[in-house]
XYZ file of N, CA and C in Angstrom:
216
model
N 38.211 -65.908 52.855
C 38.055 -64.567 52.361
C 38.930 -63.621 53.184
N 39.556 -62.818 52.482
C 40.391 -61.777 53.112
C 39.551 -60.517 54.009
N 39.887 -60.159 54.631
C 39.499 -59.089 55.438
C 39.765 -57.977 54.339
N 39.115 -56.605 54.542
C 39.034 -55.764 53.662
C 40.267 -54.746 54.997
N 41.050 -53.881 54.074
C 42.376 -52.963 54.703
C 41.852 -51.906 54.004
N 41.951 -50.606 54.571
C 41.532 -49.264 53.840
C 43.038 -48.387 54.141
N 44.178 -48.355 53.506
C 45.045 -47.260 53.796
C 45.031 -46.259 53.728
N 45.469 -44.988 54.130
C 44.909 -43.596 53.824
C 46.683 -43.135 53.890
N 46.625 -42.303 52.605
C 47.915 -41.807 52.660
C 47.609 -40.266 51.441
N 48.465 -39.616 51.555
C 48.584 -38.082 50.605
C 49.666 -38.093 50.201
N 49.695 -36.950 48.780
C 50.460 -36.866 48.118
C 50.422 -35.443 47.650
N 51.186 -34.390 46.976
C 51.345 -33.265 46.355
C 50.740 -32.452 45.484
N 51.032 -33.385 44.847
C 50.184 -33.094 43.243
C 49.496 -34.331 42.718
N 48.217 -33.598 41.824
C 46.863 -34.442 41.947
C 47.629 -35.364 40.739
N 48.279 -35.098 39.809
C 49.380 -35.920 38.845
C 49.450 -37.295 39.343
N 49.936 -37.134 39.977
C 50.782 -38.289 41.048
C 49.539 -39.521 41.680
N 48.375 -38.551 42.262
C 47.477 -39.067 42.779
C 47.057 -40.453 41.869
N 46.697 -39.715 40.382
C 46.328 -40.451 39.539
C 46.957 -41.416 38.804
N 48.157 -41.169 39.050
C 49.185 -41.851 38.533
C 49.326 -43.104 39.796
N 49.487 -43.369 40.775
C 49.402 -43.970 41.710
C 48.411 -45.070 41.892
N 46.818 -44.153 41.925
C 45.618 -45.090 42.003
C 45.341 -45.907 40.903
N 45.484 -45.592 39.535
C 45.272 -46.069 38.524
C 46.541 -47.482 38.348
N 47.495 -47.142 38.417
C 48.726 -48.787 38.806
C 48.329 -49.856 39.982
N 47.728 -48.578 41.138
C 47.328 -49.935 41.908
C 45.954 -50.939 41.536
N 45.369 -50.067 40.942
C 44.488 -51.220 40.436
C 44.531 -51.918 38.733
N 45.187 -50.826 37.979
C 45.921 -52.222 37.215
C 46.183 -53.205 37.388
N 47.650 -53.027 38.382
C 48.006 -54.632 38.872
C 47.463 -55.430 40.328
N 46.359 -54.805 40.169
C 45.082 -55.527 41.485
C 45.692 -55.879 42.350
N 46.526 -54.682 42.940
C 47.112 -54.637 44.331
C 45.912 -53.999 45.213
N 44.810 -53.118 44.576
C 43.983 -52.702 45.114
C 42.849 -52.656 44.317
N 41.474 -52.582 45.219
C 40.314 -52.805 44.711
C 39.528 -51.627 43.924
N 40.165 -50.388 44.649
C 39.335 -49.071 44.476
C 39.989 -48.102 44.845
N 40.745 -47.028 44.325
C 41.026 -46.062 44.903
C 40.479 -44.947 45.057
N 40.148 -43.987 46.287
C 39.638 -42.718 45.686
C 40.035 -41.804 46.246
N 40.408 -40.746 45.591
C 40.899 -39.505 45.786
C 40.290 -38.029 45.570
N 40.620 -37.736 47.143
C 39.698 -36.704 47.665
C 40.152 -35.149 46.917
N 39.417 -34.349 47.046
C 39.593 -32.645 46.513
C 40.911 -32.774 47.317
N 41.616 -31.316 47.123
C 42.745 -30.924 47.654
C 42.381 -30.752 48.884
N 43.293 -30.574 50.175
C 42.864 -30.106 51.426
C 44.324 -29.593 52.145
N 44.102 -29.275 52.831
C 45.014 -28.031 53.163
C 45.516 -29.159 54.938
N 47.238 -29.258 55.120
C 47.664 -30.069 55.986
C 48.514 -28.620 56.368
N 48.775 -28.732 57.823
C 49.546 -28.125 58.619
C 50.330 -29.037 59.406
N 51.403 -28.630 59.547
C 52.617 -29.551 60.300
C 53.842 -28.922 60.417
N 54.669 -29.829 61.668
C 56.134 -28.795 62.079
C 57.062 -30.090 61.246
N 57.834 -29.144 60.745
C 59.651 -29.791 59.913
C 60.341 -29.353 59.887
N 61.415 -29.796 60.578
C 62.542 -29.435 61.230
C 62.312 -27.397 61.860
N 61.641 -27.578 62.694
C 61.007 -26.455 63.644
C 60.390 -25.176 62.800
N 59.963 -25.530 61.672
C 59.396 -24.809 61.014
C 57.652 -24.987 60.622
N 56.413 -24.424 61.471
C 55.239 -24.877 60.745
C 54.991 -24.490 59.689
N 54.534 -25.681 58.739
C 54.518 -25.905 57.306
C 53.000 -25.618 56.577
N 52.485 -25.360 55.884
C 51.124 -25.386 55.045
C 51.388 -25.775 53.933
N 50.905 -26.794 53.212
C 51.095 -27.581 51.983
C 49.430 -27.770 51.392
N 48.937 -27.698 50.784
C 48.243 -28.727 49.921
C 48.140 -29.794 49.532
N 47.303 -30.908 49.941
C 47.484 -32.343 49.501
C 46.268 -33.090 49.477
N 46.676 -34.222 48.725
C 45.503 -35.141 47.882
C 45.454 -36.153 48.275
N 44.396 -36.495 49.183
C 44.574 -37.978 50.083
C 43.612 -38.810 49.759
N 44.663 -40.396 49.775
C 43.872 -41.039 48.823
C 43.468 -42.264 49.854
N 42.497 -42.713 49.380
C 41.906 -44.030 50.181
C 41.651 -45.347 49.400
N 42.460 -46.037 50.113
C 43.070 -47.299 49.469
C 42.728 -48.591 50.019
N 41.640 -49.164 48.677
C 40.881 -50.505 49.943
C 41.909 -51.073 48.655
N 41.904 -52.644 50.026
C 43.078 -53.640 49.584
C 42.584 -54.919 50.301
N 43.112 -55.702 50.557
C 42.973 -56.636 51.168
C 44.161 -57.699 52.109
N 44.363 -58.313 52.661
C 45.408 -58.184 53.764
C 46.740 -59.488 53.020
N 46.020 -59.630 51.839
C 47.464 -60.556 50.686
C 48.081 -59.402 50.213
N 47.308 -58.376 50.019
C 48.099 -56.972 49.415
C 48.555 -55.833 50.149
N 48.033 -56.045 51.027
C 48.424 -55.194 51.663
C 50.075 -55.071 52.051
N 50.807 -55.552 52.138
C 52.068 -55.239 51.796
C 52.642 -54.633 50.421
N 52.629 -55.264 49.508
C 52.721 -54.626 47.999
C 52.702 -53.575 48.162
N 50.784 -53.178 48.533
C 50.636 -51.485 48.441
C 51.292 -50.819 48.935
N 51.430 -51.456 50.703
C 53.136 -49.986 51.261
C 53.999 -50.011 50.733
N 54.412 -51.010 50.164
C 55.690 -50.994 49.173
C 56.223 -50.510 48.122
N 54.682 -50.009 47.280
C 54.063 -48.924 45.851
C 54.723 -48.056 46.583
């Protein structure tokens, strides 16, 4: 039995979100995706601090897929 992998990654727009989670478990690269309300990220790029909005998603997988999925 595989060990269970939970990735956590964000994205822009909630579009995308859904568009994303729904392929990975089509092609049962992943078990479950779920994606959280919007939330508000702060960060420096290229010496500028940034405020964005983003949709972070949590991604159980398992450790045969778990490559694939970084690869999505």
């Amino acid at each position: 039995m595989s060990k269970v992998r939970i990735i956590l990654t964000s994205v822009d727009n909630p579009k995308i979100a859904q568009v994303m989670a729904k392929d990975l478990v089509k092609q049962k690269l992943a078990a479950c995706v779920q994606i959280s309300a919007a939330g508000t990220s702060i960060y420096q790029w290229k010496g500028d601090i940034c405020t964005d909005e983003e949709f972070y998603l949590q991604i159980k997988t398992d450790k045969v897929h778990y490559k694939a999925v970084v690869a999505w």
